[in-house]
Coordinates of C-alpha atoms in Angstrom, one line a residue:
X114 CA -48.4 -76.2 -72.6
X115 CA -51.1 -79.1 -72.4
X116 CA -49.0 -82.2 -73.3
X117 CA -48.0 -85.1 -71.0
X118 CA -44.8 -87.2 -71.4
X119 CA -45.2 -90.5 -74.2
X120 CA -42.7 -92.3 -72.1
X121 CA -41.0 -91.9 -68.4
X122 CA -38.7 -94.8 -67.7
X123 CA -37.2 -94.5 -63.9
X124 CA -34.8 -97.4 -62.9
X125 CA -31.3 -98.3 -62.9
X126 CA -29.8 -99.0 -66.2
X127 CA -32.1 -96.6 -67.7
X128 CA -30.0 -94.9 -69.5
X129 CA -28.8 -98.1 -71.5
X130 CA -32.2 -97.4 -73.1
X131 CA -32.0 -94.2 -74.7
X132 CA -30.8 -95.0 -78.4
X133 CA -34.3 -97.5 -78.3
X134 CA -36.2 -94.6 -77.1
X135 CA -34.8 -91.9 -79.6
X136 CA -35.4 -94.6 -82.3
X137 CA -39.2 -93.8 -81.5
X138 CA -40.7 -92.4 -84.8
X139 CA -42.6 -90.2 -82.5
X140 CA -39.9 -88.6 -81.5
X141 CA -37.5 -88.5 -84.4
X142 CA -37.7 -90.0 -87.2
X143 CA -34.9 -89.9 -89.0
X144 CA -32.5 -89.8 -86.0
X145 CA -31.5 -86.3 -86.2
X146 CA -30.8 -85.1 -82.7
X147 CA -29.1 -83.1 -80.5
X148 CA -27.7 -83.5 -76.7
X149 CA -27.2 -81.2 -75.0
X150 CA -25.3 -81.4 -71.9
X151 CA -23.9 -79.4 -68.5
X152 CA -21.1 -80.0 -66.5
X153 CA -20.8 -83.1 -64.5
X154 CA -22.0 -86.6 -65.6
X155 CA -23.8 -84.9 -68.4
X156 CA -20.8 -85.6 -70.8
X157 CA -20.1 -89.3 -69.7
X158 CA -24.1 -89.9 -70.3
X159 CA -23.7 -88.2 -73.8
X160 CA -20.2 -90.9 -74.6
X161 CA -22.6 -93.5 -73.4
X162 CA -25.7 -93.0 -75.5
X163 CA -23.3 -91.9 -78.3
X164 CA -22.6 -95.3 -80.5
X165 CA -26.4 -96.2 -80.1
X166 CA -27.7 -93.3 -82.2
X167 CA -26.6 -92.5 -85.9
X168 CA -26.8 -89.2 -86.5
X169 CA -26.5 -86.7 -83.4
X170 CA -24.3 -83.8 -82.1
X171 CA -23.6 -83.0 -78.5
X172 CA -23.8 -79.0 -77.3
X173 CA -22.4 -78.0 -74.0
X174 CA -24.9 -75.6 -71.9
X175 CA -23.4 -72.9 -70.1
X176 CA -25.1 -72.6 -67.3
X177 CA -28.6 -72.0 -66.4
X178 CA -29.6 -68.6 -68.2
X179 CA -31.2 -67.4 -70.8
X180 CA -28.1 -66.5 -72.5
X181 CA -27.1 -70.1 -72.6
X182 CA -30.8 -71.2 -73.7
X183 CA -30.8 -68.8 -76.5
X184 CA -27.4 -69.9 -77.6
X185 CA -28.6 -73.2 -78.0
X186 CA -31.6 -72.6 -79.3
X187 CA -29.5 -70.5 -82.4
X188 CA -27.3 -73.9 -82.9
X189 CA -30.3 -76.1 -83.2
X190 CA -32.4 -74.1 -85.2
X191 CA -28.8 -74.0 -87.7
X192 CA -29.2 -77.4 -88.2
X193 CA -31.7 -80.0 -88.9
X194 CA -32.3 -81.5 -85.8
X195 CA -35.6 -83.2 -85.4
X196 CA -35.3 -83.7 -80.8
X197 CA -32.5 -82.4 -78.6
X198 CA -32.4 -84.7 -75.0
X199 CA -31.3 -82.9 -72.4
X200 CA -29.0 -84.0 -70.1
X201 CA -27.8 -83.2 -66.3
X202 CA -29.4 -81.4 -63.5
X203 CA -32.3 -78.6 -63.2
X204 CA -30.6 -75.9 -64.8
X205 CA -28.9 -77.4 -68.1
X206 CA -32.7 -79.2 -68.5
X207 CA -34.3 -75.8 -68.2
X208 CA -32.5 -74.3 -70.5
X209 CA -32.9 -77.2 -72.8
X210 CA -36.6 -77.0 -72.7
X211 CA -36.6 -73.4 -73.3
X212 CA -34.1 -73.7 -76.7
X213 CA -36.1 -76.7 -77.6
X214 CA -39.7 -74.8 -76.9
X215 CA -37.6 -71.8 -79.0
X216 CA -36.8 -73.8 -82.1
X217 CA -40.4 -76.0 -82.2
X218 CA -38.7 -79.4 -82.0
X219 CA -39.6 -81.7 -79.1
X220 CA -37.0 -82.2 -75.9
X221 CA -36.0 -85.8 -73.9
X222 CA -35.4 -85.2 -70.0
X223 CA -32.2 -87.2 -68.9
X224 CA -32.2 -86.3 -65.2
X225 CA -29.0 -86.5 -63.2
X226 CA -30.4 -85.6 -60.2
X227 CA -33.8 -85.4 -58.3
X228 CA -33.1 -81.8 -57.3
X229 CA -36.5 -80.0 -58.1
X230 CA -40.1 -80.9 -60.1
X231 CA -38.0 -78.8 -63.2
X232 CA -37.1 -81.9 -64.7
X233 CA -40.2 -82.5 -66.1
X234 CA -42.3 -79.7 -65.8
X235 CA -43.8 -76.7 -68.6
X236 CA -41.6 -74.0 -66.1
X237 CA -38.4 -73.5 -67.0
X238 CA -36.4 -71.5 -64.4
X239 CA -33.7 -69.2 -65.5
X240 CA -31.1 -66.5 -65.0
X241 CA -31.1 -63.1 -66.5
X242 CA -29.8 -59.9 -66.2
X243 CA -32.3 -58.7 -63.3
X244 CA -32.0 -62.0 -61.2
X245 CA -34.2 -65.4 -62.2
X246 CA -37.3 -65.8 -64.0
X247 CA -39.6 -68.4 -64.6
X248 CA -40.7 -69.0 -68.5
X249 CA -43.6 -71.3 -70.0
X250 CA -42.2 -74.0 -72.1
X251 CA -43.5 -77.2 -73.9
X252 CA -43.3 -80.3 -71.2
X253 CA -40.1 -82.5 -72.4
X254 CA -42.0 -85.0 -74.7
X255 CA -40.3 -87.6 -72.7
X256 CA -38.4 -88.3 -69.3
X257 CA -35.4 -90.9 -68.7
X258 CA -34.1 -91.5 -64.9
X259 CA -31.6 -93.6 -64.0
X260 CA -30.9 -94.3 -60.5
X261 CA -27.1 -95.2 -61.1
X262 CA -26.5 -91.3 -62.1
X263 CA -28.8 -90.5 -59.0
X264 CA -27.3 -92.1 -57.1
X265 CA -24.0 -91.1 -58.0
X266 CA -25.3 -87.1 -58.0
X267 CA -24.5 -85.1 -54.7
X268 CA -26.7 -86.4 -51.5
X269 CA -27.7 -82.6 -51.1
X270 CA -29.4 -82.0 -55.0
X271 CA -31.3 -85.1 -54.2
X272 CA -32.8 -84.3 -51.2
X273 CA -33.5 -80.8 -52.2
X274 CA -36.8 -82.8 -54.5
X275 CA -38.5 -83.5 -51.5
X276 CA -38.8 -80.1 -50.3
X277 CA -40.1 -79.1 -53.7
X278 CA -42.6 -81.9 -53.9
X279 CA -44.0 -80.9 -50.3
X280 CA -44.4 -77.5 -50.7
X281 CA -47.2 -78.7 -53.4
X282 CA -49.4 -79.0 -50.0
X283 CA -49.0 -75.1 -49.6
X284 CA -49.2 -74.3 -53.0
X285 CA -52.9 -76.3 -53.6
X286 CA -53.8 -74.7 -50.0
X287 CA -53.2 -71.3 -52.1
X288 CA -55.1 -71.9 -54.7
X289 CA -57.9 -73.0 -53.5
X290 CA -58.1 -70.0 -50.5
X291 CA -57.5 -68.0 -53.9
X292 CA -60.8 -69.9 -55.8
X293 CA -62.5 -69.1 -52.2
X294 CA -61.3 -65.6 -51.6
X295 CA -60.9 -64.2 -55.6
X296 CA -62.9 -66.6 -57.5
X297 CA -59.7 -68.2 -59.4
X298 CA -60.8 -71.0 -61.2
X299 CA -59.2 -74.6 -59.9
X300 CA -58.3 -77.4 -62.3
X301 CA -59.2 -80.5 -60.0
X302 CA -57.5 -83.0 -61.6
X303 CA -54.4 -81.2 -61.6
X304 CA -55.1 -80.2 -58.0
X305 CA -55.4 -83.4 -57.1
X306 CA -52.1 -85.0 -58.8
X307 CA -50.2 -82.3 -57.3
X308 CA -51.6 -83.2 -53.5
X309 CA -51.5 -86.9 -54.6
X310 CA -47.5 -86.6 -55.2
X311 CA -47.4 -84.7 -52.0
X312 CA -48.8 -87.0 -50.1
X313 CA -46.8 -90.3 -51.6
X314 CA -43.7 -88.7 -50.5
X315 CA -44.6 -87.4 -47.4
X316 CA -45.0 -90.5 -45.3
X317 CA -43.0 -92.6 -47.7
X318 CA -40.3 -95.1 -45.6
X319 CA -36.6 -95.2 -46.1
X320 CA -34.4 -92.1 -47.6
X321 CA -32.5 -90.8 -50.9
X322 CA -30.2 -94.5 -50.5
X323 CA -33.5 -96.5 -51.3
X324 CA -34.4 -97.0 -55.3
X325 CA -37.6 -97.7 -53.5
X326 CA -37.9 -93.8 -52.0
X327 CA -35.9 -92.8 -55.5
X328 CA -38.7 -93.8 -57.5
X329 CA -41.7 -92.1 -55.3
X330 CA -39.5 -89.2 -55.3
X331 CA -39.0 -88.9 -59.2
X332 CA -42.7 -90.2 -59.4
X333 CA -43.8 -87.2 -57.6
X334 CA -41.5 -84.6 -59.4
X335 CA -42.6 -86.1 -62.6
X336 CA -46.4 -85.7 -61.2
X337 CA -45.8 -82.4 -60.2
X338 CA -44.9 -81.2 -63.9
X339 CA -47.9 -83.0 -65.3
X340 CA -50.3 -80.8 -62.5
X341 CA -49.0 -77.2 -64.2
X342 CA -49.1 -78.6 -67.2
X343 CA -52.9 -79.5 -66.8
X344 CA -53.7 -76.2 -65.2
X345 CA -52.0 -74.3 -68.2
X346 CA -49.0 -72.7 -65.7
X347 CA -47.6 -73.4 -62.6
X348 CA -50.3 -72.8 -59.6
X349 CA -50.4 -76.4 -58.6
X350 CA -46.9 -76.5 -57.6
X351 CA -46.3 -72.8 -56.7
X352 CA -47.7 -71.1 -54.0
X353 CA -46.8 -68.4 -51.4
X354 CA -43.6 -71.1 -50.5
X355 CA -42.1 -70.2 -53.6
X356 CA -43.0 -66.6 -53.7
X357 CA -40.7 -66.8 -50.9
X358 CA -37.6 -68.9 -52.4
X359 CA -37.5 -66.4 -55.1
X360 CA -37.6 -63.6 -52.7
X361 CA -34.6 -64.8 -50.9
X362 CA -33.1 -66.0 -54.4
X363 CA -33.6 -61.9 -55.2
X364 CA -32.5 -60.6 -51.9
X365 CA -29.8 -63.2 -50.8
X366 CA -28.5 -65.3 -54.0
X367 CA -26.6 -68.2 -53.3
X368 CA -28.4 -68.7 -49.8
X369 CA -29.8 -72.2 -50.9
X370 CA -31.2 -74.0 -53.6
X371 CA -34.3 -74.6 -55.1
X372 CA -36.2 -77.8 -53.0
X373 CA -34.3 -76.4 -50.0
X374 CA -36.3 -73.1 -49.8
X375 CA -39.3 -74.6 -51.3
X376 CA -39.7 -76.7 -48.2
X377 CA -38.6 -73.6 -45.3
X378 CA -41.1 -71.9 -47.3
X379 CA -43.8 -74.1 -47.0
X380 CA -43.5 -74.9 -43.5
X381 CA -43.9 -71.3 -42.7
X382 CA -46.8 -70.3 -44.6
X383 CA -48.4 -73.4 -42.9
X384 CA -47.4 -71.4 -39.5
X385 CA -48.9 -68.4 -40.9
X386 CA -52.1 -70.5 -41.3
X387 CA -51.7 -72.1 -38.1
X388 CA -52.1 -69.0 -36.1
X389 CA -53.4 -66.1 -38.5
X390 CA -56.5 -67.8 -40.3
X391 CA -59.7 -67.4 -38.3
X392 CA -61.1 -70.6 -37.5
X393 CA -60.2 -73.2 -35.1
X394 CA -60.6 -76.0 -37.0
X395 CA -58.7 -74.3 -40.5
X396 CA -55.6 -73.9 -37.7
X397 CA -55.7 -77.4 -36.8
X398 CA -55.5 -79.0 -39.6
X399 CA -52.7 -76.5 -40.7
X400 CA -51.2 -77.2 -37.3
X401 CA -51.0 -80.8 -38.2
X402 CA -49.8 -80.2 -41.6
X403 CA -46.7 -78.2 -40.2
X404 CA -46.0 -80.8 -38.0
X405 CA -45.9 -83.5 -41.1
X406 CA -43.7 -81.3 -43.1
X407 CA -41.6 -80.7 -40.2
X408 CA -41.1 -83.9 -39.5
X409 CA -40.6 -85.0 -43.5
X410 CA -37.9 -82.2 -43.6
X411 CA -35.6 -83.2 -40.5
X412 CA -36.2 -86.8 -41.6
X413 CA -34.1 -86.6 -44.7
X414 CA -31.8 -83.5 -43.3
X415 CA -33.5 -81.0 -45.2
X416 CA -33.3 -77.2 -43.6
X417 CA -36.6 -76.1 -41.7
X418 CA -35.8 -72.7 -40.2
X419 CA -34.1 -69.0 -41.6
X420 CA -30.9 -70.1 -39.4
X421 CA -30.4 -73.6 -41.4
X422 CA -29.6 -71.8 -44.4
X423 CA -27.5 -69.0 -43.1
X424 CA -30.3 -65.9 -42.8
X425 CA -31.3 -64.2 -40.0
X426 CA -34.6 -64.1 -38.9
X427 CA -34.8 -60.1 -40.0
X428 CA -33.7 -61.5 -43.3
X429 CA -36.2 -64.2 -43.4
X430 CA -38.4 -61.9 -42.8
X431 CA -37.6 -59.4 -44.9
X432 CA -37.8 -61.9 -47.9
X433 CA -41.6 -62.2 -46.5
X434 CA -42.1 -59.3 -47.1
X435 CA -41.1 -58.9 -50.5
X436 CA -42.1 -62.6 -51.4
X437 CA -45.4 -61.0 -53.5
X438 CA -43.8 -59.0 -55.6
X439 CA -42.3 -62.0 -57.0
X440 CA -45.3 -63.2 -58.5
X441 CA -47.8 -60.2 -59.2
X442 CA -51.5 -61.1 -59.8
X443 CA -51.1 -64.3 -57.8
X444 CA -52.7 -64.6 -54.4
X445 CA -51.6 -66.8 -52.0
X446 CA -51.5 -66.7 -48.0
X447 CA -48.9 -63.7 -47.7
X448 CA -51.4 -61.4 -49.8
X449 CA -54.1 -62.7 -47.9
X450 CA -52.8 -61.8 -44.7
X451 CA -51.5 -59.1 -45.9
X452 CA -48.8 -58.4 -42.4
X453 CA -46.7 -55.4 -42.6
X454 CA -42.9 -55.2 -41.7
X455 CA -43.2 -55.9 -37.9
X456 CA -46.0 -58.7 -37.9
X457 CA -43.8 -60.6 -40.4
X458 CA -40.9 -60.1 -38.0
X459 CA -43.4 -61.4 -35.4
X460 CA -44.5 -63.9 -37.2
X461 CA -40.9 -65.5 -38.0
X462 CA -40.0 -65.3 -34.4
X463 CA -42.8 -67.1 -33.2
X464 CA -42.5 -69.9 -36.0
X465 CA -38.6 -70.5 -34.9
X466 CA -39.9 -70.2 -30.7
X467 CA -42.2 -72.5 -31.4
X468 CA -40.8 -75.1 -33.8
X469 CA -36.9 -74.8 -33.7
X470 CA -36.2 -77.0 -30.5

């Protein structure tokens, strides 16, 4: 999984540029390849790039699961394709770069949307029998965004990337109470891109109708992909704030997406931090980080409490409560702490007295 984009192009008109870009011999030489595309402005993208390339087939992606990845994955391993592109939102790329990592031939991100850091990361993040899992992949070998789709792309996938970018604060927080607490061993330098594309975003002027705050925010999604693949998996970007998305993805599907629950998640376990780590000067500075995200997630009308997206807090807090058996072996601030059924209750009820208004 240690491989880093050859080429990220994000701008308006980007697209335009595709047929250059698969003409890359590092990519393909002979112009074999395969799109694959989901529902939505997938297809029109596909039409568009069609006349520019010589010798390509499109697939349609059924959805985000790992039947649909493995059903692509047959096709292109039936024929001779030497890339498939990927194009759409998080789910029709993740299963793209699981068919592609399936069949050995390298995979072009076309993003449609800034939704989560999926679009460019070695995590793909798909649905199976028993819920959704997360699967190590090869990084797409290249990354195309183009502001026109993104901008065309529902205002509520789009802002659902800054959540996910943010929660990297609570995720490196993890990691390195982990390295203190367990020994882990930390990657710096992917620490450090993952907290450097957290902290671009997090005071970053304007909103999702920028190209300006558009670019940070692909910038930073982009950055956060690069971070796991460095560290060899997804730590860096994944911390007790996602153990508790994919709790409530288990518990309660449908309640939100992705960057939505990334960013509720975050801001609690910095609450959790706030008032449950010893130290005064540890809960200060996770008092002020709280108070950052907070403020970055009403900002851009992102949802910062259980009630925002629909759960109660007994449900919130349930998903706490199961959030480490999400992700078994990793320790985070909910193993550290370590609060039974009616201290997480607590807990939640004190975050939404303290912080909901």
């Amino acid at each position: 999984m240690l491989n880093a984009p050859l080429s990220i192009d994000v701008r308006r008109g980007a697209v335009a540029a595709l047929g250059e870009l698969l003409a890359d011999k590092r990519i393909a030489t002979e112009g074999r390849v395969a799109i694959a595309v989901g529902q939505g402005q997938g297809d029109h993208i596909a039409e568009h790039v069609r006349p520019s390339l010589s010798a390509c087939e499109v697939f349609r992606v059924e959805g985000g699961t790992v039947d649909a990845a493995v059903g692509l994955a047959g096709k292109l391993r039936g024929g001779t394709f030497e890339a498939v592109v990927g194009i759409g939102g998080g789910r029709t790329i993740d299963a793209t770069k699981y068919a592609a990592t399936l069949s050995g031939i390298p995979m072009v991100s076309v993003a449609t949307n800034l939704s989560h850091d999926g679009i460019c990361s070695p995590v793909a993040s798909l649905e199976h029998d028993k819920g959704k899992g997360s699967f190590g992949v090869v990084m797409p070998l290249a990354m195309v965004v183009d502001l026109d789709y993104v901008h065309a792309a529902p205002d509520r996938l789009v802002r659902a990337g800054i959540g996910d970018v943010v929660s990297n604060f609570s995720a490196v927080d993890d990691w390195l109470l982990a390295a203190d607490q367990c020994g882990e061993r930390v990657d710096r330098m992917a620490l450090t891109v993952a907290r450097t594309a957290a902290e671009a975003l997090l005071h970053q002027p304007g909103s999702i109708e920028s190209d300006r705050f558009l670019t940070v925010l692909a910038e930073g999604l982009v950055l956060s992909g690069m971070a796991m693949s460095f560290a060899g998996d997804s730590r860096p970007a994944s911390g007790g704030d996602h153990e508790i998305l994919h709790a409530i993805d288990q518990l309660y599907p449908g309640t939100a997406n992705h960057g939505e629950l990334a960013g509720i998640g975050a801001a609690f376990c910095y609450h959790l931090r706030a008032t449950r780590l010893g130290g005064a000067d540890a809960g200060d500075s996770a008092g002020e980080r709280l108070a950052e995200i907070l403020t970055c997630l009403g900002r851009h009308g992102l949802p910062r409490f259980p009630a925002d997206v629909g759960l109660t807090e007994e449900q919130f807090a349930e998903a706490v409560l199961y959030a480490p058996r999400t992700r078994p072996g990793r320790y985070t601030i909910l193993e550290h702490l370590g609060l039974d059924k009616g201290e997480t209750l607590k807990a939640v009820e004190e975050y939404v007295q303290a912080h909901g208004g």
